[in-house]
Structure formats: C-alpha cells, structure tokens
Tab-separated table of C-alpha atoms and ligand atoms in Angstrom:
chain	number	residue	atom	x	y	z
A	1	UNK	CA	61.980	-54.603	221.178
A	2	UNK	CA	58.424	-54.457	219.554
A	3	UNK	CA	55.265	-54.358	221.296
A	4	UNK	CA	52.184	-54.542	219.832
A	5	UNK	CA	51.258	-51.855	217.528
A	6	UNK	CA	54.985	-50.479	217.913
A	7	UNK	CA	58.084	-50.812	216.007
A	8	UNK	CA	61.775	-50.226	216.202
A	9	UNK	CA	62.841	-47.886	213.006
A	10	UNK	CA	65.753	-46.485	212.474
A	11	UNK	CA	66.641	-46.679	216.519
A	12	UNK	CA	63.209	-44.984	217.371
A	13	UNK	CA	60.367	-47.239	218.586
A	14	UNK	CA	57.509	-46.276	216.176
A	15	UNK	CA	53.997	-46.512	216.116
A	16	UNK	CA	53.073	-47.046	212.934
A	17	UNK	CA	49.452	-46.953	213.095
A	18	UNK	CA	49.040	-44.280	215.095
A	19	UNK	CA	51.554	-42.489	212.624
A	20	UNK	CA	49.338	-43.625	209.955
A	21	UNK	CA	45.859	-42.799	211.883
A	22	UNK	CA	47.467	-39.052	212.288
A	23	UNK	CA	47.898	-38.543	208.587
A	24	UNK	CA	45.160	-39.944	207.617
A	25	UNK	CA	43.442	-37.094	210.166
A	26	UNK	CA	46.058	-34.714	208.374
A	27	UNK	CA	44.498	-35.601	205.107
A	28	UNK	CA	40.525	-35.053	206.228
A	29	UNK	CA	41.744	-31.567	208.007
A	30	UNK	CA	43.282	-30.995	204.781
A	31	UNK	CA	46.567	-29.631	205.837
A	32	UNK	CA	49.577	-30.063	203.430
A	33	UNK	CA	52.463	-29.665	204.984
A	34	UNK	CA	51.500	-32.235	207.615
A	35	UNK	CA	50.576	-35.019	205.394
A	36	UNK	CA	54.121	-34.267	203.205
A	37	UNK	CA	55.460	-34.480	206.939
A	38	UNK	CA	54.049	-37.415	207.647
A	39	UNK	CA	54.810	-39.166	204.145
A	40	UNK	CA	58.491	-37.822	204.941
A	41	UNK	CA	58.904	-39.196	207.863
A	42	UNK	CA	57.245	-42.946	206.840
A	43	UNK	CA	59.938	-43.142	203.723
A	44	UNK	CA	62.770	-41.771	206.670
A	45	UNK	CA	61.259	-45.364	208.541
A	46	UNK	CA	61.535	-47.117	205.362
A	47	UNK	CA	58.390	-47.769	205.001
A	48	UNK	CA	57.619	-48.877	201.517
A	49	UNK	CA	55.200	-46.049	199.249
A	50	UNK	CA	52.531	-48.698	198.714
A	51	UNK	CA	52.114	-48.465	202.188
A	52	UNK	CA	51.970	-45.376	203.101
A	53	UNK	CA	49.773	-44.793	199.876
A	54	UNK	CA	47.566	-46.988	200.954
A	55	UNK	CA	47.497	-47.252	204.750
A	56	UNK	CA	47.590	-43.246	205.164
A	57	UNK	CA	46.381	-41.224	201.643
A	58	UNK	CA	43.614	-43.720	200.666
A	59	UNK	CA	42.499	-44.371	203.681
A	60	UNK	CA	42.279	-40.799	204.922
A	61	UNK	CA	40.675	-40.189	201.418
A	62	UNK	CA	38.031	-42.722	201.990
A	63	UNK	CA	36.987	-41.358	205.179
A	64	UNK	CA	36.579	-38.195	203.274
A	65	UNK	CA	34.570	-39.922	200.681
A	66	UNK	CA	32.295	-41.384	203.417
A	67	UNK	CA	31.243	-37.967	205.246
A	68	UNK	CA	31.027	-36.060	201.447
A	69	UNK	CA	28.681	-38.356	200.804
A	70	UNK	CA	26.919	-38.638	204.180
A	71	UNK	CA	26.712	-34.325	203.559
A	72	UNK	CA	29.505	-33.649	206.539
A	73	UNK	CA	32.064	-32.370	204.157
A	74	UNK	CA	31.407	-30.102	201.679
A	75	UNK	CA	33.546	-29.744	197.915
A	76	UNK	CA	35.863	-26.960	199.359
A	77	UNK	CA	36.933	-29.376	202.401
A	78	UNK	CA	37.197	-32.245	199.803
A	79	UNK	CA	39.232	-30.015	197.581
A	80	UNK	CA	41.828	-29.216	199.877
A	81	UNK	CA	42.147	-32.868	201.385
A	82	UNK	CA	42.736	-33.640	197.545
A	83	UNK	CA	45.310	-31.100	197.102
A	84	UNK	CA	47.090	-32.853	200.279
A	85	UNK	CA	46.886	-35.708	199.097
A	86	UNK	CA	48.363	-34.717	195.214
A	87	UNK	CA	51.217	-32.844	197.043
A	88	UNK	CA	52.192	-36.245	198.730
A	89	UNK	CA	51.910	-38.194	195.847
A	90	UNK	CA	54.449	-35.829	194.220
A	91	UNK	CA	56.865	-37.077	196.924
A	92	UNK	CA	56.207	-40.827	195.805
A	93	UNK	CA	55.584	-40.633	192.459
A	94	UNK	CA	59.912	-40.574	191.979
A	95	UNK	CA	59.781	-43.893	194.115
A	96	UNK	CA	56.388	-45.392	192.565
A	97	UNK	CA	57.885	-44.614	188.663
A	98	UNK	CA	61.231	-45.792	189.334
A	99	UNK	CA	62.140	-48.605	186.791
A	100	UNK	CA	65.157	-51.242	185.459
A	101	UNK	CA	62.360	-52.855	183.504
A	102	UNK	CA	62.559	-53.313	179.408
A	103	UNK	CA	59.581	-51.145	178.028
A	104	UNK	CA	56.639	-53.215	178.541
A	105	UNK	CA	53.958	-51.153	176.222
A	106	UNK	CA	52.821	-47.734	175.392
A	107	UNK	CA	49.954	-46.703	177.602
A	108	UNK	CA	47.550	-43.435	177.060
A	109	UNK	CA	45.545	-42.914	180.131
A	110	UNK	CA	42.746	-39.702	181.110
A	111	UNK	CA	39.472	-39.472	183.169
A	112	UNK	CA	36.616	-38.872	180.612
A	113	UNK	CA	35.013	-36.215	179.634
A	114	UNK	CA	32.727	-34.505	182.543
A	115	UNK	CA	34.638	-35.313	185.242
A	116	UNK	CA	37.803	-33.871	186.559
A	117	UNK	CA	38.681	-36.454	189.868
A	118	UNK	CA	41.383	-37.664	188.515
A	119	UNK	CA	43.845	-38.962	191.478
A	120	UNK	CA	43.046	-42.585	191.119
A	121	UNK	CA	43.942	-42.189	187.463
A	122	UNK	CA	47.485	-40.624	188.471
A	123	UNK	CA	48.425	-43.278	190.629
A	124	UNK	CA	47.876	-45.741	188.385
A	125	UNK	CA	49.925	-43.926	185.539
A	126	UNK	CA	52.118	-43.685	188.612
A	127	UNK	CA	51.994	-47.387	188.712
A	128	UNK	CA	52.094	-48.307	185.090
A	129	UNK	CA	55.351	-45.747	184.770
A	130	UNK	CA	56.896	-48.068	187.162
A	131	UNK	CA	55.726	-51.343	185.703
A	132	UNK	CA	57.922	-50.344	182.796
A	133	UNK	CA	55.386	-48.614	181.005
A	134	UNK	CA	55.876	-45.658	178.930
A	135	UNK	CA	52.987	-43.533	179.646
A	136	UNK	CA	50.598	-40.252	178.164
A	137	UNK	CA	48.584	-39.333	181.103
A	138	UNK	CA	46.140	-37.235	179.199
A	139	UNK	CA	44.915	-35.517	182.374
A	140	UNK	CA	40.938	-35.217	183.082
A	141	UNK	CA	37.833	-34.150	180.922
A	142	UNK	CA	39.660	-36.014	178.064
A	143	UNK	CA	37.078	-36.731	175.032
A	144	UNK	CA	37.377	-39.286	172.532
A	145	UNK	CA	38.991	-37.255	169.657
A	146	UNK	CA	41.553	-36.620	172.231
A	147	UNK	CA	42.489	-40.304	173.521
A	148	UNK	CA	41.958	-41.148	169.456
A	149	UNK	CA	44.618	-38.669	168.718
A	150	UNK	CA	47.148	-39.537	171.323
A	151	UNK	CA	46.798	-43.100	170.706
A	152	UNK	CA	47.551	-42.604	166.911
A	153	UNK	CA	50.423	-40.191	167.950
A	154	UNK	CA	52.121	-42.698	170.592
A	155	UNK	CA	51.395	-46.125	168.735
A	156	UNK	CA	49.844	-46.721	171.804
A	157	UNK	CA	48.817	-50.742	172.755
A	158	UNK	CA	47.161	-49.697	176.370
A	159	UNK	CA	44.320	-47.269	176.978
A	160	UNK	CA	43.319	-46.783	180.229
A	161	UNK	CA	40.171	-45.006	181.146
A	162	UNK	CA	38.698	-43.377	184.757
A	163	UNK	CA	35.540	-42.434	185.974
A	164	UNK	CA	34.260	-41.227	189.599
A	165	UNK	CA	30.817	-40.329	188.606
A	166	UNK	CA	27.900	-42.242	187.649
A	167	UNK	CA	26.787	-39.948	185.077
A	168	UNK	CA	30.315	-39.841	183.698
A	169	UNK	CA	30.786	-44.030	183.580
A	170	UNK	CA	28.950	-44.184	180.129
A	171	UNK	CA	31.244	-41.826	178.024
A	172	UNK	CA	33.752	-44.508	178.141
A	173	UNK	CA	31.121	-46.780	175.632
A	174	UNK	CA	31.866	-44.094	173.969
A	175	UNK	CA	35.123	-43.758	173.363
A	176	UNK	CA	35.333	-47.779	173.191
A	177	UNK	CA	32.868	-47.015	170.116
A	178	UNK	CA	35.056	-44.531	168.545
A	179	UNK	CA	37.739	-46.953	168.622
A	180	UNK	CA	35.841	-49.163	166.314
A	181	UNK	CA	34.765	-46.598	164.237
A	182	UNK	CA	38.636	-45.608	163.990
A	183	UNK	CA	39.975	-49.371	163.320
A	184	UNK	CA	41.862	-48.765	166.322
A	185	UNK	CA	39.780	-51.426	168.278
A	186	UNK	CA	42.143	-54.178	167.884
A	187	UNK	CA	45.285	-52.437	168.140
A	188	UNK	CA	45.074	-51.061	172.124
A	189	UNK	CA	43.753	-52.955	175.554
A	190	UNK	CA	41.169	-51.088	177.424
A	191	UNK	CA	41.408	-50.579	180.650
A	192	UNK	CA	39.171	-49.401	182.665
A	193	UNK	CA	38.473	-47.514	186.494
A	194	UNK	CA	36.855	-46.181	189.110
A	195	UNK	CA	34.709	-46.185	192.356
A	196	UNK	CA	31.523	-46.635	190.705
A	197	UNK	CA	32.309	-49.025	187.985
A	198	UNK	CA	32.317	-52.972	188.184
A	199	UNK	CA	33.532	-55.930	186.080
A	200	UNK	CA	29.923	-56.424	184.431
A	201	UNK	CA	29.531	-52.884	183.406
A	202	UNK	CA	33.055	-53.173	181.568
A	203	UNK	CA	32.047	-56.018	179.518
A	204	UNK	CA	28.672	-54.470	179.036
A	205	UNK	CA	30.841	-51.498	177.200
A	206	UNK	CA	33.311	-53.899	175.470
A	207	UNK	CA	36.336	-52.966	177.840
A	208	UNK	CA	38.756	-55.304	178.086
A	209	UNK	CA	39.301	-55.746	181.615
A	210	UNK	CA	37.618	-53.509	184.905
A	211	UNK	CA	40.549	-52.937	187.740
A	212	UNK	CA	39.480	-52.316	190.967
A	213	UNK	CA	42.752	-50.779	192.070
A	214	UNK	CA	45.771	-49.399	190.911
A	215	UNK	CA	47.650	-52.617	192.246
A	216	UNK	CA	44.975	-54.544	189.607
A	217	UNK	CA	45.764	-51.949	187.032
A	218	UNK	CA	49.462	-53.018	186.719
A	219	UNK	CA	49.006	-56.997	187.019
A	220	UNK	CA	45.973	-56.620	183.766
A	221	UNK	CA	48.152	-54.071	181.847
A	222	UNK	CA	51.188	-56.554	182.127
A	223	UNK	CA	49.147	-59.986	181.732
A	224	UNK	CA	47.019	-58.500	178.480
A	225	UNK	CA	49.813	-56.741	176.984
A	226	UNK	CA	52.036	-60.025	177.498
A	227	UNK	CA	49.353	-62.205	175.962
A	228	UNK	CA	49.449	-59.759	173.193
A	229	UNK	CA	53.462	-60.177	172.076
B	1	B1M	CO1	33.928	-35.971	193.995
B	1	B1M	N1	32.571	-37.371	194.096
B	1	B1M	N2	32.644	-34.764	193.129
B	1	B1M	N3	35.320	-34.636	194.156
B	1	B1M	N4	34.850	-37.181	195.126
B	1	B1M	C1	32.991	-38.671	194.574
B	1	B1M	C2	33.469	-39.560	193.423
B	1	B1M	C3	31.663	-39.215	195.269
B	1	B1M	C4	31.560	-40.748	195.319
B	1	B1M	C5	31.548	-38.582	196.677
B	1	B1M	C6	30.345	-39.073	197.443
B	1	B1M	O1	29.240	-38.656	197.163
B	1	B1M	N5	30.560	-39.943	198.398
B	1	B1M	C7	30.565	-38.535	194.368
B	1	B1M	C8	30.135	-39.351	193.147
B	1	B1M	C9	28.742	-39.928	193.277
B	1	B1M	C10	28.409	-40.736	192.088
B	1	B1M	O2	28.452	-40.313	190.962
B	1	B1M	N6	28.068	-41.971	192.348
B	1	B1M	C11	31.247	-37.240	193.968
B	1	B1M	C12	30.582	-36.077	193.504
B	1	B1M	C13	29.067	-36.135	193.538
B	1	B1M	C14	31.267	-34.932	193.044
B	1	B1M	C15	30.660	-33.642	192.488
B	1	B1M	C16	29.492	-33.818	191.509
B	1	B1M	C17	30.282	-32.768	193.697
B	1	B1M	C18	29.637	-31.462	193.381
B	1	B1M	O3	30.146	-30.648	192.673
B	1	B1M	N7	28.461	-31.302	193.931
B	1	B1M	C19	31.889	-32.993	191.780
B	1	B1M	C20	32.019	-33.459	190.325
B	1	B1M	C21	33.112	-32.753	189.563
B	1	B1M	C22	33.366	-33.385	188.205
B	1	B1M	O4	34.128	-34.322	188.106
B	1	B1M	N8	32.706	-32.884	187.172
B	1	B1M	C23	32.990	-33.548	192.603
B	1	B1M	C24	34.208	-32.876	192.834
B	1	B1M	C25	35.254	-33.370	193.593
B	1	B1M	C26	36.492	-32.569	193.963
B	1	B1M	C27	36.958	-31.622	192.850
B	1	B1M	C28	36.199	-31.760	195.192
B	1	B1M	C29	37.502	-33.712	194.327
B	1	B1M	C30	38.361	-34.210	193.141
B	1	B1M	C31	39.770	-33.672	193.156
B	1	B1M	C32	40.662	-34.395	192.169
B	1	B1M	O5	40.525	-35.572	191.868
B	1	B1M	N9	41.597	-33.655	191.654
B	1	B1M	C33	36.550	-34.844	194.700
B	1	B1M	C34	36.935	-35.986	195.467
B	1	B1M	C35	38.343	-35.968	196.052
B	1	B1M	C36	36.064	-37.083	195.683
B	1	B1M	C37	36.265	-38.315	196.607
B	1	B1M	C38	36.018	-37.841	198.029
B	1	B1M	C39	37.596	-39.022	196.569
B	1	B1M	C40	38.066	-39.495	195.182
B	1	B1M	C41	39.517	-39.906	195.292
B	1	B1M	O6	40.407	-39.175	194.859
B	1	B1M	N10	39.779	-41.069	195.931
B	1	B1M	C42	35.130	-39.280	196.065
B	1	B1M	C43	34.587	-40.237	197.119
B	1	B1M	C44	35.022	-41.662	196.880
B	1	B1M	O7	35.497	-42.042	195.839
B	1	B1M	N11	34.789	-42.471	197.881
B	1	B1M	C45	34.218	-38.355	195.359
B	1	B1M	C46	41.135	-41.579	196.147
B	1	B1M	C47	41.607	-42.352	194.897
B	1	B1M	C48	42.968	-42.986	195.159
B	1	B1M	O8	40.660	-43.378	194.670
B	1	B1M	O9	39.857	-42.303	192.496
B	1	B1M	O10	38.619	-44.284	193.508
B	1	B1M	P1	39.891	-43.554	193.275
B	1	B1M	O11	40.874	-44.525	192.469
B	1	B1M	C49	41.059	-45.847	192.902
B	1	B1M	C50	40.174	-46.869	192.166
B	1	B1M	O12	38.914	-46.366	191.837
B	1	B1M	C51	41.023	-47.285	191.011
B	1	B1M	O13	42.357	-47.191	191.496
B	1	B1M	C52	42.450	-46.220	192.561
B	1	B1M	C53	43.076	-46.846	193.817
B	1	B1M	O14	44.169	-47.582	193.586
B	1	B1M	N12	40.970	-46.581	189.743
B	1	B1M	C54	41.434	-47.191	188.623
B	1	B1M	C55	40.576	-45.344	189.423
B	1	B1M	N13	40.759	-45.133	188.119
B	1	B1M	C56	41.293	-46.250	187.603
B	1	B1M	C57	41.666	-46.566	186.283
B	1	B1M	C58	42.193	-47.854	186.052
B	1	B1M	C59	42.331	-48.764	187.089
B	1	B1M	C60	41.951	-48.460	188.377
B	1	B1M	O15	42.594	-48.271	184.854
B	1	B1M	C61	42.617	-47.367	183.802
C-alpha cells in the first residue's frame, strides 16, 4: 500500500514529506500552534522525535538561518520561528529525556556569555538527559564564575559549552582557562558547540572534543566519560 513518497500510518496513507515540508513552512511563518500540530500529529504516526526534530524543526530552522543571513528575515521573524520551534521541543523533550539507563555522569551545560541562542544547547541537554545523564542546563549568557560554580556544586565530570556567534566562540578559551586556574581542568570533559565552531578551533582552545550535532554530543559525552571510569 505505499507509493512513493507515501505511507500507510495508523490506517491513513501519509505523506510524510509533504507533512514534514508543511511544518517546516509552519516553522519559517512562525506559527505555533501549527508546528505543535504538526509535531502532534508525526508522534500520533509514530514517527520517532529524532525525526521529526530533525526532518521538520531543524530543517525549517535552517531555512530560516539561510534568508536571516541572506537579509530576507529580520530578528522579530527569527524570534517567533524560534519560539515555534521551543514550544515543540517542549512536546519532545518528555520522549527525548526518557531513560532506564544507570547514571552515566554529571553534565553542566550553558551558551556563553554574549549570546543568548541557546536551542541547540537545549536539545542536546535534551539528549544528554536521555543518554542517562544527569544534567544543569545553566541556560544562556552563562560566564565562567557561573559554570565554575555549578560544576563545584554538582561534582560535575561533563561541561558542555555553545556558541552561535563568532564574536562569542572565544569566551569559551576562557572559561577552559578558568578551569585551570581553578584545578578543575582535569576533573570535567569539555564539550563543545555550535554553527560556527569546528574541530580545529576546539583544540586550538584546549576543548576536549568539538560536536557537530546533538546526535555527536551524546556518542563523545558517553565515549569520554566511559574512558574516564
Ligand atoms: Co541569531 N544568528 N542572532 N538569533 N540565529 C545566527 C547564529 C546567524 C548564523 C544568522 C545568520 O546570519 N545567518 C548569525 C551569526 C553570525 C555569526 O556570528 N557568524 C546570527 C546573528 C548575527 C544574530 C544577532 C547578532 C542578530 C542581531 O541582533 N542583529 C543576534 C545575537 C543575539 C545574541 O546572542 N547576543 C541574534 C539573535 C537571534 C534570535 C534571538 C532572534 C534567535 C535565537 C533564539 C533562541 O535561541 N532562543 C536567533 C536564531 C534562531 C538564529 C538562527 C536562525 C538559528 C539558530 C538555531 O536555533 N538553530 C541562526 C542561523 C543558523 O544557525 N543557521 C542564527 C537550530 C539549532 C537546533 O541549531 O543552534 O546550530 P544550532 O545547534 C546545533 C549544532 O550547532 C549543535 O547541535 C545542534 C543540532 O543538533 N550544537 C551543539 C549547538 N550547541 C552545541 C553544544 C554541544 C554539541 C553540539 O556540546 C556542548
């Protein structure tokens, strides 16, 4: 009973891109209640929340990136496709957290100071929750005294850092710094994130490990913090 493009679900023959294609235009029109809709409906299919994370909130999300940079969208449009986009993630994050596993580490995670995007960093606290994780998500603008703090507070072994913003990128030498300075260098993993950042710029800063994606996030928490015990 499937053609191409189309799928049985639930006794309903689905299109599941075009599903995915319509909240992803949801997402750039920035209305709410349509993308919750539309994230609704996908779970009602089954469809599994890395999916429709991926294949309809980040993808909408990067077409919004693509035409606030290119100076078609301005920050109010951006803002409310965010907001969209946080009040679906609120619908997965129950799914995304859910975990049988044994504790696998404590994690403290924030975007640095100056810069408040700070989606990217939820889903992979998301991520990390469900990994088994027991995480602080600090929130954004987070300066060093404040990840110092928390880490000393939680006994934390993980610290995971984002950044959206060029200008933003080189507080987390920082905070890797302040670590040292604190004798708290070899006691946590650092972690870190975000669009602008790359593999060499994280060993440039002493970081343990750059992840691309939140999916990369989990597998480096797990595989460091396993080396570690
Ligand atoms: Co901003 N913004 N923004 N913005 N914004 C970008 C980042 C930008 C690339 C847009 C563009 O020009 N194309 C650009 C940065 C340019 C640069 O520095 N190179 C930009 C700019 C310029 C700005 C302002 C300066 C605009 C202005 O005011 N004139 C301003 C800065 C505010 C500040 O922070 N001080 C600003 C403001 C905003 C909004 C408030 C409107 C909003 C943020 C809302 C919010 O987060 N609550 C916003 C948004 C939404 C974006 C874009 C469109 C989308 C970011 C996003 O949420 N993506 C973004 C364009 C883009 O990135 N293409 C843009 C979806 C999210 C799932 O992906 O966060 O990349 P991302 O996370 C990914 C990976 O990066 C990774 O995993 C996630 C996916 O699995 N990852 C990690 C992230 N952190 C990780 C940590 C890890 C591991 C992986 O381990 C710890």
């Amino acid at each position: 009973m499937t053609t191409i493009g189309m799928r049985e679900l639930s006794g309903d023959t689905v299109d599941l891109q075009a599903h995915y294609e319509a909240m992803q235009d949801d997402l750039y029109d920035g209305v709410t209640a349509a993308v919750v809709e539309g994230t609704r409906q996908a779970l009602a299919w089954g469809q599994a929340p890395v999916d429709i994370l991926a294949r309809g909130l980040v993808a909408g999300m990067d077409i919004v990136g693509k035409d606030f940079g290119d100076g078609i969208l301005f920050v109010p449009e951006v803002l409310r496709a965010a907001n969209a986009m946080k009040a679906a993630m609120e619908i997965l994050r129950p799914l995304l957290t859910q975990t049988g596993a044994p504790k696998a580490g404590i994690a403290v995670i924030g975007t640095v100071k100056g810069d408040i995007h700070d989606i990217g960093k939820n889903l992979v606290a998301m991520m990390w929750e469900g990994a088994g994780f027991e995480v602080h998500n600090l929130g954004n603008n987070v300066d060093a005294d404040k990840f110092i703090a928390a880490i000393r507070e939680h006994h934390a072994n993980l610290l995971g850092m984002s950044a959206l913003l060029t200008t933003t990128m080189p507080y987390m030498a920082t905070v890797i710094e302040r670590l040292h300075q604190e004798g708290l260098r070899d006691h946590v993993k650092v972690l870190v994130g975000g669009a602008p950042l790359n593999a060499a710029f994280a060993e440039d800063i002493g970081a343990d490990r750059y992840c691309k994606d939140a999916a990369e996030g989990v597998a480096a928490a797990r595989a460091l913090i396993r080396r570690e015990t």
